[in-house]
Amino acid sequence: MPTTIRRALLFMPGDDRKKIEKAAAMGVDSIIMDLEDGVALNHKQAARESIHSALREVDFGRSERLVRLNPVSLGALCRTDFEATIAAHPDGYVLPKVERAEDVREVDAWLTTAERAYGWPLGGVGLIALVETALGVVNLREIASAAPRLQALAFGAEDLAGDMGAVRTQEGWEGFYARSAVVTHAKAFGLQALDTPFIDVKADETLLVAEAERAMQMGYTGKLCIHPRQVNAVQQVFTPTAAQIDRARRLIAEHDSHQAAGTGVFTFEGKMVDMPMVRAAQSLLDRARAAGIRV
Ligand code: COA
Ligand code: MG
């Protein structure tokens, strides 16, 4: 089953039906209805019911329907979130504060049982692991390879800073090791990599775009969002431009003709090109295709 494109993933509190409906009408790649930290403890049950009925009633168009559970380590809270929402068949679950492979495997096992019980395709409901604690970063390798239904790793800078006693800054150097480690492990295990949300909802859009571009340059394939205003800008950053696509195609064509003539390395627009640049051009075309652009 091919993994769906996730350039922008818009969060909203699961108990806010109005925000769910607003997001569903936006054409965002993924919608994450939250049961964790965006929902007050005394509203968890209302949020579970609201998500269940939204999954049944709202037309989400082309948007993927995801639910964020409470951390697996909290036991009953997480299990109750799952039990209350699975019958409505979300496309996937987002697991926060993942620290061990077992956190992923536990929900994987619940899903396998549910898929058998409902007669759904096995492995069809996806999982995304949010890595946002020091222990999660240290255990990235086992987390990234925990289960075949795991489709993406996401980085959470705010929780990580809280966990580590670090101070969040605009430049984000305090989280740089983790941000690099998440994308590197995702790529090593064939997963999507999703960058941390940009929480300054009132900031100038250029700051959001710069942060998203840095993530894209690092190899991230998408970014978590918390406000509708962020969605278009972020989706654009993770969609190759016509000029970039044209350049990639010309580079690959040049490479092919040089290969046919028996040359492995050549210059293109004044710079040396060999296999790594060809692979980068191919991966840009892959991103374009995933975004529905014919290349
Ligand atoms: N999804 C869908 N719609 C949203 C939204 C979201 N995440 N955030 C805001 N909106 C809607 C508002 O309902 C409002 O709609 P309206 O114009 O039809 O009334 C419109 O967008 C403008 O919202 P605004 O007034 O700028 O924001 P706010 O002050 O109402 O809310 C937040 C600010 C941060 C509380 C809100 O953006 C939010 O809930 N974000 C998600 C938080 C979350 O899920 N956190 C957990 C994961 S990190
Ligand atoms: Mg969090």
mmCIF file of C-alpha atoms and ligand atoms in Angstrom, residues 10-14 16 18-24 26 31-34 36-39 68 130 132 158-159 197 199 201-202 224-229, ligand 1:
data_model
loop_
_atom_site.group_PDB
_atom_site.id
_atom_site.type_symbol
_atom_site.label_atom_id
_atom_site.label_comp_id
_atom_site.label_asym_id
_atom_site.label_seq_id
_atom_site.Cartn_x
_atom_site.Cartn_y
_atom_site.Cartn_z
ATOM 1 C CA LEU A 10 -2.935 20.132 10.533
ATOM 2 C CA PHE A 11 -3.625 19.506 14.219
ATOM 3 C CA MET A 12 -6.720 20.557 16.094
ATOM 4 C CA PRO A 13 -8.194 19.643 19.482
ATOM 5 C CA GLY A 14 -10.424 16.605 19.010
ATOM 6 C CA ASP A 16 -13.467 21.162 18.534
ATOM 7 C CA LYS A 18 -15.820 23.464 14.173
ATOM 8 C CA LYS A 19 -12.039 23.288 13.620
ATOM 9 C CA ILE A 20 -12.318 19.728 12.334
ATOM 10 C CA GLU A 21 -14.904 20.833 9.764
ATOM 11 C CA LYS A 22 -12.883 23.886 8.809
ATOM 12 C CA ALA A 23 -9.763 21.770 8.249
ATOM 13 C CA ALA A 24 -11.736 19.188 6.253
ATOM 14 C CA MET A 26 -9.174 23.149 3.211
ATOM 15 C CA ILE A 31 -5.721 16.222 9.487
ATOM 16 C CA ILE A 32 -4.711 15.196 13.010
ATOM 17 C CA MET A 33 -7.556 15.212 15.499
ATOM 18 C CA ASP A 34 -5.867 15.421 18.878
ATOM 19 C CA GLU A 36 -3.365 14.386 23.832
ATOM 20 C CA ASP A 37 -2.027 17.710 25.024
ATOM 21 C CA GLY A 38 -4.427 19.860 22.978
ATOM 22 C CA VAL A 39 -7.344 18.493 25.047
ATOM 23 C CA ARG A 68 -3.406 11.431 17.972
ATOM 24 C CA LEU A 130 6.352 11.410 17.371
ATOM 25 C CA GLU A 132 10.024 14.267 21.336
ATOM 26 C CA GLU A 158 8.671 21.810 22.201
ATOM 27 C CA ASP A 159 8.254 18.607 24.191
ATOM 28 C CA PRO A 197 5.170 22.550 14.357
ATOM 29 C CA ILE A 199 4.031 27.506 17.160
ATOM 30 C CA VAL A 201 0.784 31.535 14.860
ATOM 31 C CA LYS A 202 0.987 35.316 14.636
ATOM 32 C CA LEU A 224 3.199 19.521 11.378
ATOM 33 C CA CYS A 225 0.912 22.574 11.420
ATOM 34 C CA ILE A 226 -1.295 24.105 14.095
ATOM 35 C CA HIS A 227 -3.167 26.870 12.244
ATOM 36 C CA PRO A 228 -4.976 26.961 8.872
ATOM 37 C CA ARG A 229 -2.851 29.972 7.926
HETATM 38 N N1 COA B 1 -7.645 23.742 12.665
HETATM 39 C C1 COA B 1 -8.770 24.193 12.076
HETATM 40 N N2 COA B 1 -9.232 25.440 12.231
HETATM 41 C C2 COA B 1 -8.525 26.274 13.004
HETATM 42 C C3 COA B 1 -7.358 25.867 13.657
HETATM 43 C C4 COA B 1 -6.918 24.538 13.473
HETATM 44 N N3 COA B 1 -5.804 24.088 14.069
HETATM 45 N N4 COA B 1 -6.850 26.893 14.354
HETATM 46 C C5 COA B 1 -7.698 27.930 14.164
HETATM 47 N N5 COA B 1 -8.705 27.559 13.352
HETATM 48 C C6 COA B 1 -9.816 28.384 12.863
HETATM 49 C C7 COA B 1 -10.529 29.083 14.004
HETATM 50 O O1 COA B 1 -11.567 28.260 14.486
HETATM 51 C C8 COA B 1 -11.055 30.323 13.324
HETATM 52 O O2 COA B 1 -12.172 29.951 12.544
HETATM 53 P P1 COA B 1 -13.320 31.042 12.203
HETATM 54 O O3 COA B 1 -12.633 32.198 11.535
HETATM 55 O O4 COA B 1 -14.234 30.282 11.289
HETATM 56 O O5 COA B 1 -13.926 31.400 13.501
HETATM 57 C C9 COA B 1 -9.943 30.653 12.338
HETATM 58 O O6 COA B 1 -9.254 29.422 12.090
HETATM 59 C C10 COA B 1 -8.961 31.677 12.860
HETATM 60 O O7 COA B 1 -8.443 31.219 14.088
HETATM 61 P P2 COA B 1 -7.667 32.197 15.104
HETATM 62 O O8 COA B 1 -8.643 33.110 15.776
HETATM 63 O O9 COA B 1 -6.520 32.821 14.387
HETATM 64 O O10 COA B 1 -7.067 31.166 16.117
HETATM 65 P P3 COA B 1 -7.650 30.845 17.573
HETATM 66 O O11 COA B 1 -7.189 31.945 18.488
HETATM 67 O O12 COA B 1 -9.085 30.522 17.505
HETATM 68 O O13 COA B 1 -6.849 29.522 17.943
HETATM 69 C C11 COA B 1 -5.086 28.084 18.509
HETATM 70 C C12 COA B 1 -5.465 29.511 18.142
HETATM 71 C C13 COA B 1 -3.583 27.972 18.633
HETATM 72 C C14 COA B 1 -5.741 27.709 19.844
HETATM 73 C C15 COA B 1 -5.611 27.163 17.376
HETATM 74 O O14 COA B 1 -4.975 27.567 16.189
HETATM 75 C C16 COA B 1 -5.461 25.682 17.605
HETATM 76 O O15 COA B 1 -6.291 25.081 18.266
HETATM 77 N N6 COA B 1 -4.412 25.045 17.023
HETATM 78 C C17 COA B 1 -4.186 23.658 17.163
HETATM 79 C C18 COA B 1 -3.637 23.356 18.544
HETATM 80 C C19 COA B 1 -3.341 21.876 18.725
HETATM 81 O O16 COA B 1 -4.031 21.019 18.229
HETATM 82 N N7 COA B 1 -2.270 21.588 19.484
HETATM 83 C C20 COA B 1 -1.846 20.246 19.715
HETATM 84 C C21 COA B 1 -0.794 19.805 18.754
HETATM 85 S S1 COA B 1 0.727 20.703 18.867
#
